[in-house]
C-alpha positions as semicolon CSV with decimal commas, in nm:
position;residue;x (nm);y (nm);z (nm)
1;X;-0,019;-0,005;0,051
2;X;0,128;0,327;-0,098
3;X;0,133;0,625;0,152
4;X;0,112;0,937;-0,040
5;X;0,226;1,292;0,177
6;X;0,180;1,675;0,008
7;X;0,338;1,843;0,337
8;X;0,732;1,892;0,257
9;X;0,902;2,076;0,522
10;X;1,217;2,123;0,353
11;X;1,443;2,086;0,037
12;X;1,817;2,079;0,086
13;X;2,027;1,935;-0,238
14;X;1,898;1,578;-0,239
15;X;1,717;1,580;0,086
16;X;1,320;1,591;0,139
17;X;1,219;1,619;0,479
18;X;0,821;1,538;0,488
19;X;0,666;1,561;0,821
20;X;0,409;1,224;0,798
21;X;0,307;0,927;1,029
22;X;0,506;0,702;1,260
23;X;0,400;0,390;1,062
24;X;0,682;0,435;0,781
25;X;0,991;0,214;0,812
26;X;1,354;0,265;0,748
27;X;1,517;0,181;0,426
28;X;1,141;0,227;0,243
29;X;1,158;0,316;-0,094
30;X;0,987;0,638;-0,199
31;X;0,815;0,745;-0,512
32;X;0,846;1,171;-0,607
33;X;0,605;1,349;-0,864
34;X;0,707;1,697;-0,932
35;X;0,694;1,914;-1,269
36;X;0,519;1,628;-1,469
37;X;0,862;1,417;-1,322
38;X;0,935;1,098;-1,140
39;X;1,204;1,027;-0,932
40;X;1,312;0,745;-0,675
41;X;1,428;0,818;-0,342
42;X;1,476;0,568;0,037
43;X;1,355;0,650;0,384
44;X;1,742;0,775;0,554
45;X;1,593;0,826;0,915
46;X;1,266;0,831;1,097
47;X;1,283;1,141;1,400
48;X;0,894;1,153;1,573
49;X;0,677;1,251;1,241
50;X;0,994;1,426;1,062
51;X;1,091;1,097;0,785
52;X;1,403;1,295;0,590
53;X;1,423;1,096;0,183
54;X;1,705;1,025;-0,043
55;X;1,641;1,112;-0,337
56;X;1,837;0,953;-0,659
57;X;1,827;1,246;-0,879
58;X;1,892;1,610;-0,913
59;X;1,644;1,822;-0,708
60;X;1,746;2,139;-0,802
61;X;1,405;2,203;-0,974
62;X;1,246;2,133;-0,675
63;X;0,906;2,379;-0,504
64;X;0,743;2,229;-0,186
65;X;0,450;2,362;-0,312
66;X;0,414;2,150;-0,621
67;X;0,553;1,798;-0,460
68;X;0,366;1,424;-0,392
69;X;0,536;1,205;-0,150
70;X;0,410;0,856;-0,240
71;X;0,595;0,580;0,060
72;X;0,630;0,185;-0,048
73;X;0,592;-0,033;0,222
74;X;0,930;-0,190;0,082
75;X;1,290;-0,122;0,035
76;X;1,459;-0,109;-0,240
77;X;1,412;-0,375;-0,452
78;X;1,567;-0,529;-0,833
79;X;1,398;-0,807;-1,032
80;X;1,631;-1,062;-1,169
81;X;1,628;-1,367;-1,391
82;X;1,865;-1,543;-1,587
83;X;1,818;-1,326;-1,904
84;X;1,998;-1,033;-1,735
85;X;2,296;-1,212;-1,875
86;X;2,422;-1,002;-2,155
87;X;2,207;-0,655;-2,007
88;X;2,343;-0,341;-1,970
89;X;2,170;-0,123;-1,633
90;X;2,193;0,225;-1,484
91;X;2,310;0,247;-1,123
92;X;1,980;0,150;-0,962
93;X;1,913;-0,149;-1,179
94;X;1,714;0,015;-1,498
95;X;1,778;-0,129;-1,823
96;X;1,966;0,126;-2,044
97;X;2,011;-0,098;-2,329
98;X;1,705;-0,115;-2,461
99;X;1,621;-0,437;-2,409
100;X;1,338;-0,362;-2,219
101;X;1,267;-0,384;-1,844
102;X;1,383;-0,749;-1,681
103;X;1,028;-0,948;-1,589
104;X;1,036;-1,166;-1,280
105;X;0,791;-1,251;-1,045
106;X;1,007;-1,225;-0,812
107;X;1,227;-0,901;-0,631
108;X;1,561;-0,908;-0,425
109;X;1,643;-0,680;-0,157
110;X;1,929;-0,524;-0,281
111;X;2,047;-0,543;0,072
112;X;2,083;-0,872;0,010
113;X;2,008;-1,138;0,287
114;X;2,170;-1,228;0,664
115;X;2,404;-1,465;0,585
116;X;2,488;-1,677;0,862
117;X;2,937;-1,731;0,948
118;X;2,881;-2,063;0,988
119;X;2,729;-2,123;0,725
120;X;3,037;-1,962;0,511
121;X;3,282;-2,239;0,372
122;X;3,638;-2,178;0,342
123;X;3,735;-2,040;-0,023
124;X;3,986;-2,292;-0,222
125;X;4,039;-2,318;-0,581
126;X;4,224;-2,124;-0,807
127;X;4,072;-1,887;-1,033
128;X;4,288;-1,860;-1,396
129;X;4,341;-1,446;-1,487
130;X;4,572;-1,513;-1,768
131;X;4,795;-1,237;-1,596
132;X;5,116;-1,396;-1,465
133;X;5,187;-1,156;-1,206
134;X;4,820;-1,229;-1,038
135;X;4,802;-1,627;-1,126
136;X;5,182;-1,697;-0,954
137;X;5,241;-1,411;-0,709
138;X;4,901;-1,317;-0,569
139;X;4,664;-1,549;-0,713
140;X;4,331;-1,522;-0,696
141;X;4,072;-1,803;-0,510
142;X;3,718;-1,908;-0,601
143;X;3,547;-1,697;-0,275
144;X;3,761;-1,413;-0,239
145;X;3,793;-1,077;-0,198
146;X;4,085;-0,921;-0,350
147;X;4,096;-0,571;-0,463
148;X;4,305;-0,345;-0,690
149;X;4,491;-0,045;-0,524
150;X;4,566;0,186;-0,861
151;X;4,567;0,569;-0,929
152;X;4,456;0,797;-1,192
153;X;4,633;0,741;-1,497
154;X;4,756;0,429;-1,420
155;X;4,585;0,124;-1,594
156;X;4,358;-0,011;-1,364
157;X;4,092;-0,052;-1,635
158;X;4,264;-0,222;-1,882
159;X;4,403;-0,490;-1,570
160;X;4,006;-0,532;-1,510
161;X;3,877;-0,566;-1,910
162;X;4,138;-0,816;-1,920
163;X;4,060;-1,040;-1,656
164;X;3,716;-1,032;-1,696
165;X;3,809;-1,094;-2,076
166;X;4,037;-1,402;-1,972
167;X;3,952;-1,563;-1,614
168;X;3,869;-1,892;-1,586
169;X;3,830;-2,150;-1,415
170;X;4,022;-2,470;-1,365
171;X;3,694;-2,706;-1,371
172;X;3,460;-2,753;-1,677
173;X;3,196;-2,542;-1,378
174;X;3,014;-2,216;-1,550
175;X;3,154;-1,870;-1,467
176;X;3,019;-1,579;-1,531
177;X;3,069;-1,199;-1,445
178;X;2,918;-0,892;-1,289
179;X;3,057;-0,553;-1,341
180;X;2,986;-0,228;-1,199
181;X;3,107;0,118;-1,282
182;X;3,065;0,396;-1,047
183;X;3,120;0,777;-1,141
184;X;3,359;0,666;-1,455
185;X;3,308;0,887;-1,729
186;X;3,103;0,804;-2,091
187;X;3,404;0,769;-2,248
188;X;3,579;0,454;-2,003
189;X;3,176;0,313;-1,994
190;X;3,146;0,214;-2,378
191;X;3,568;0,162;-2,343
192;X;3,450;-0,208;-2,129
193;X;3,155;-0,271;-2,349
194;X;3,339;-0,230;-2,604
195;X;3,586;-0,495;-2,539
196;X;3,335;-0,728;-2,400
197;X;3,205;-0,704;-2,705
198;X;3,471;-0,778;-2,893
199;X;3,619;-1,021;-2,702
200;X;3,299;-1,224;-2,711
201;X;3,203;-1,210;-2,345
202;X;2,883;-0,977;-2,324
203;X;2,657;-1,254;-2,306
204;X;2,853;-1,309;-2,009
205;X;2,858;-1,026;-1,856
206;X;2,572;-0,786;-1,681
207;X;2,694;-0,436;-1,645
208;X;2,577;-0,166;-1,383
209;X;2,689;0,197;-1,521
210;X;2,646;0,481;-1,278
211;X;2,820;0,746;-1,471
212;X;2,989;1,085;-1,410
213;X;2,724;1,306;-1,465
214;X;2,498;1,067;-1,311
215;X;2,347;1,164;-0,904
216;X;2,544;1,082;-0,658
217;X;2,277;0,898;-0,446
218;X;2,289;0,692;-0,794
219;X;2,637;0,599;-0,691
220;X;2,531;0,389;-0,327
221;X;2,282;0,225;-0,487
222;X;2,488;0,089;-0,797
223;X;2,715;-0,160;-0,586
224;X;2,503;-0,267;-0,373
225;X;2,246;-0,397;-0,697
226;X;2,519;-0,555;-0,862
227;X;2,616;-0,772;-0,579
228;X;2,214;-0,894;-0,538
229;X;2,252;-1,009;-0,919
230;X;2,540;-1,146;-0,801
231;X;2,431;-1,355;-0,545
232;X;2,098;-1,457;-0,776
233;X;2,343;-1,617;-0,979
234;X;2,589;-1,763;-0,740
235;X;2,291;-1,929;-0,481
236;X;1,992;-1,957;-0,704
237;X;2,110;-2,049;-1,062
238;X;2,462;-2,242;-0,914
239;X;2,717;-2,025;-1,121
240;X;3,028;-1,897;-1,024
241;X;3,033;-1,565;-1,032
242;X;3,333;-1,278;-1,012
243;X;3,219;-0,940;-1,012
244;X;3,447;-0,606;-1,071
245;X;3,361;-0,307;-0,907
246;X;3,548;0,013;-1,064
247;X;3,610;0,240;-0,879
248;X;3,500;0,260;-0,486
249;X;3,696;0,544;-0,443
250;X;3,408;0,697;-0,595
251;X;3,211;0,495;-0,393
252;X;3,357;0,659;-0,080
253;X;3,333;1,045;-0,192
254;X;2,949;1,057;-0,258
255;X;2,919;0,797;0,045
256;X;3,130;1,167;0,214
257;X;2,984;1,402;0,024
258;X;2,537;1,246;0,162
259;X;2,711;1,242;0,483
260;X;2,790;1,626;0,470
261;X;2,449;1,672;0,364
262;X;2,315;1,519;0,634
263;X;2,553;1,725;0,872
264;X;2,682;1,408;1,041
265;X;3,093;1,413;1,224
266;X;3,325;1,370;0,989
267;X;3,605;1,134;1,042
268;X;3,951;1,062;0,903
269;X;3,971;1,306;0,564
270;X;3,608;1,388;0,597
271;X;3,450;1,093;0,535
272;X;3,215;0,936;0,819
273;X;3,293;0,709;1,103
274;X;3,088;0,425;0,957
275;X;3,343;0,409;0,607
276;X;3,449;0,093;0,797
277;X;3,173;-0,082;0,833
278;X;2,947;0,060;0,536
279;X;3,258;-0,120;0,289
280;X;3,247;-0,352;0,471
281;X;2,833;-0,445;0,400
282;X;2,980;-0,435;0,077
283;X;3,309;-0,684;0,114
284;X;3,127;-0,957;0,300
285;X;2,889;-0,990;0,022
286;X;3,152;-1,226;-0,144
287;X;3,182;-1,621;-0,037
288;X;3,112;-1,968;-0,055
289;X;2,764;-2,107;0,100
290;X;2,828;-2,443;0,213
291;X;2,617;-2,747;0,014
292;X;2,519;-2,438;-0,182
293;X;2,683;-2,502;-0,554
294;X;2,784;-2,112;-0,632
295;X;3,008;-1,860;-0,500
296;X;3,055;-1,512;-0,557
297;X;3,405;-1,367;-0,582
298;X;3,475;-1,002;-0,528
299;X;3,797;-0,737;-0,722
300;X;3,675;-0,383;-0,629
301;X;3,943;-0,116;-0,829
302;X;4,001;0,194;-0,590
303;X;4,228;0,463;-0,708
304;X;4,423;0,591;-0,395
305;X;4,383;1,002;-0,349
306;X;4,748;1,113;-0,432
307;X;4,903;0,772;-0,444
308;X;4,897;0,772;-0,070
309;X;4,819;0,385;-0,011
310;X;4,808;0,526;0,425
311;X;4,471;0,710;0,268
312;X;4,126;0,576;0,460
313;X;3,961;0,381;0,157
314;X;4,275;0,180;0,045
315;X;4,377;0,151;0,449
316;X;4,042;0,011;0,565
317;X;3,976;-0,163;0,279
318;X;4,326;-0,376;0,342
319;X;4,182;-0,416;0,650
320;X;3,847;-0,612;0,521
321;X;3,962;-0,805;0,217
322;X;4,187;-1,036;0,189
323;X;4,493;-0,905;0,046
324;X;4,593;-0,610;-0,246
325;X;4,698;-0,599;-0,593
326;X;4,908;-0,283;-0,626
327;X;4,950;-0,069;-0,929
328;X;5,310;0,069;-0,952
329;X;5,339;0,440;-1,113
330;X;5,691;0,347;-1,155
331;X;5,687;0,004;-1,351
332;X;5,374;0,210;-1,592
333;X;5,659;0,482;-1,647
334;X;5,894;0,195;-1,765
335;X;5,639;0,079;-1,997
336;X;5,556;-0,215;-1,820
337;X;5,205;-0,352;-1,902
338;X;5,075;-0,491;-1,644
339;X;5,257;-0,264;-1,368
340;X;5,180;-0,456;-1,106
341;X;5,432;-0,402;-0,781
342;X;5,471;-0,784;-0,614
343;X;5,642;-0,663;-0,283
344;X;5,371;-0,511;-0,119
345;X;5,120;-0,713;-0,317
346;X;4,978;-1,023;-0,182
347;X;4,659;-1,267;-0,163
348;X;4,616;-1,366;0,209
349;X;4,400;-1,717;0,076
350;X;4,655;-1,804;-0,167
351;X;4,784;-2,106;-0,008
352;X;4,477;-2,271;0,068
353;X;4,412;-2,301;-0,338
354;X;4,754;-2,362;-0,497
355;X;4,989;-2,661;-0,512
356;X;4,876;-3,000;-0,597
357;X;4,496;-3,008;-0,718
358;X;4,450;-2,647;-0,789
359;X;4,761;-2,567;-1,001
360;X;5,109;-2,746;-0,978
361;X;5,286;-2,880;-0,684
362;X;5,632;-2,627;-0,733
363;X;5,402;-2,358;-0,749
364;X;5,428;-2,225;-0,384
365;X;5,774;-2,289;-0,394
366;X;5,797;-2,034;-0,706
367;X;5,661;-1,792;-0,529
368;X;5,849;-1,815;-0,181
369;X;6,188;-1,797;-0,445
370;X;6,083;-1,511;-0,697
371;X;5,997;-1,299;-0,399
372;X;6,262;-1,299;-0,173
373;X;6,536;-1,230;-0,529
374;X;6,296;-0,950;-0,641
375;X;6,327;-0,827;-0,284
376;X;6,694;-0,871;-0,279
377;X;6,669;-0,706;-0,660
378;X;6,567;-0,342;-0,426
379;X;6,799;-0,357;-0,172
380;X;7,051;-0,415;-0,458
381;X;6,940;-0,127;-0,696
382;X;6,942;0,064;-0,411
383;X;7,298;0,018;-0,322
384;X;7,419;0,038;-0,616
385;X;7,297;0,392;-0,610
386;X;7,509;0,475;-0,393
387;X;7,879;0,293;-0,495
388;X;7,779;0,179;-0,846
389;X;7,686;-0,025;-1,026
390;X;8,057;-0,123;-1,136
391;X;8,197;-0,177;-0,776
392;X;7,908;-0,412;-0,699
393;X;7,971;-0,836;-0,674
394;X;7,970;-1,068;-0,926
395;X;7,632;-1,200;-0,728
396;X;7,479;-0,846;-0,688
397;X;7,526;-0,848;-1,051
398;X;7,352;-1,117;-1,096
399;X;7,025;-1,011;-0,968
400;X;7,063;-0,696;-1,107
401;X;7,003;-0,835;-1,467
402;X;6,769;-1,066;-1,267
403;X;6,491;-0,782;-1,192
404;X;6,521;-0,602;-1,480
405;X;6,434;-0,989;-1,697
406;X;6,201;-1,034;-1,437
407;X;6,005;-0,716;-1,492
408;X;6,015;-0,759;-1,875
409;X;5,941;-1,101;-1,975
410;X;5,795;-1,224;-1,659
411;X;5,544;-0,926;-1,497
412;X;5,500;-0,744;-1,870
413;X;5,282;-0,888;-2,079
414;X;5,035;-0,755;-2,400
415;X;4,661;-0,714;-2,343
416;X;4,551;-0,970;-2,550
417;X;4,813;-1,271;-2,423
418;X;4,706;-1,486;-2,200
419;X;4,934;-1,730;-2,078
420;X;4,817;-2,022;-1,898
421;X;4,924;-2,090;-1,506
422;X;5,138;-2,379;-1,606
423;X;5,336;-2,142;-1,898
424;X;5,371;-1,891;-1,598
425;X;5,527;-2,122;-1,352
426;X;5,756;-2,236;-1,600
427;X;5,876;-1,879;-1,732
428;X;5,973;-1,826;-1,328
429;X;6,223;-2,130;-1,293
430;X;6,359;-2,027;-1,655
431;X;6,434;-1,688;-1,444
432;X;6,554;-1,805;-1,118
433;X;6,799;-2,066;-1,325
434;X;6,981;-1,756;-1,398
435;X;7,061;-1,665;-1,074
436;X;7,314;-1,866;-0,817
437;X;7,205;-2,187;-0,671
438;X;7,366;-2,101;-0,323
439;X;7,052;-1,768;-0,317
440;X;6,807;-2,007;-0,354
441;X;6,697;-2,035;0,020
442;X;6,325;-2,103;-0,065
443;X;6,330;-2,403;-0,260
444;X;6,261;-2,747;-0,149
445;X;6,508;-3,032;-0,187
446;X;6,271;-3,213;-0,392
447;X;6,121;-2,945;-0,603
448;X;6,513;-2,827;-0,613
449;X;6,579;-3,129;-0,839
450;X;6,291;-3,168;-1,054
451;X;6,262;-2,818;-1,141
452;X;6,590;-2,647;-1,071
453;X;6,830;-2,899;-1,273
454;X;7,182;-2,810;-1,420
455;X;7,199;-2,458;-1,220
456;X;7,576;-2,351;-1,207
457;X;7,696;-2,241;-0,856
């Protein structure tokens, strides 16, 4: 049943205050009619007989004298069925691809369903992205939440589209994608659509787009719509779903702006004090439910303001998620793609999803040795800047050469190059063969015999 009100007390930015009866619930959907136009909103605050509504649209021309507010007795919901695959929606789940409405007898709350933590299954099993640095050194695991920390001007969009084009499971199980873009420019949205069409994966991707000139309120709904679609495909249609959200920084800035409009007390750098719990409500929707076929794997992408990894957004994200993939400006300036800085990057769950039965028995040893060797390269490079390369020992010179070849041959690959995990592992061993045998401390005896034969002392 809809409750109509015309007694509007105040309109400020995207916030409307209405004098209404107390039987209205928090998060109820609101329909707004004014000047022949229709808008959607949501109840965000109830205080005695005063209800505050957040409008998903531009309220600049609104007037308190010519407006009708209709309250609907349920929270924000979207209609879903399997036909959403291959479709494109706006930030609040409305089709924008000309394909018509989604007709379904089921509507789903975008806040998601409560999940008993005991029902969660521990994430395992390897997802191959075709990118050597990710697959070998910070492996993406099915059911994991693994963010990409990037910065303005770096190729995170290209990395995201490449992951969607190339990602696959090592089994024959169904695998599909949900992509949500928040606050992106129109040309960026067209780039993703074009990439998905050219690579032939468009029919397996659900896209949600909130453009830079769209209302910021929609930006707060977009990731929730995307994750609701992912949960539907995973837990009702039993598919394995990879969700990519970009850009989380745009989402957080919208949250800060809305918080300021609500006159809430700011916290670090003006962000609301509940930023951590708000991000957690998004990230924690990834996972696997025990006894249910299907999973939700999440890759949120954020651009670090001023390349600052201690900024509240990457800082809080790192506390919630299970690792991070860090995109490096210095590697990008060297012409390396993808410019992933492997040393501050990690995947905390990878040891439970690699090795025999998932990738290959030598994977963990190779990963540990590459991390140690590349770390040594950074130390030697620092020393060489002080004493000069000519005064380095022969061993240190070998590490310098290893570092250059590691970046050019292992980290670097084209945007259309899709490497199998076995190829990436073999490339790693080929590089390690160029180092002195006595410097390989992380390789077990059995693996050493099998993969590192004929190494010079």
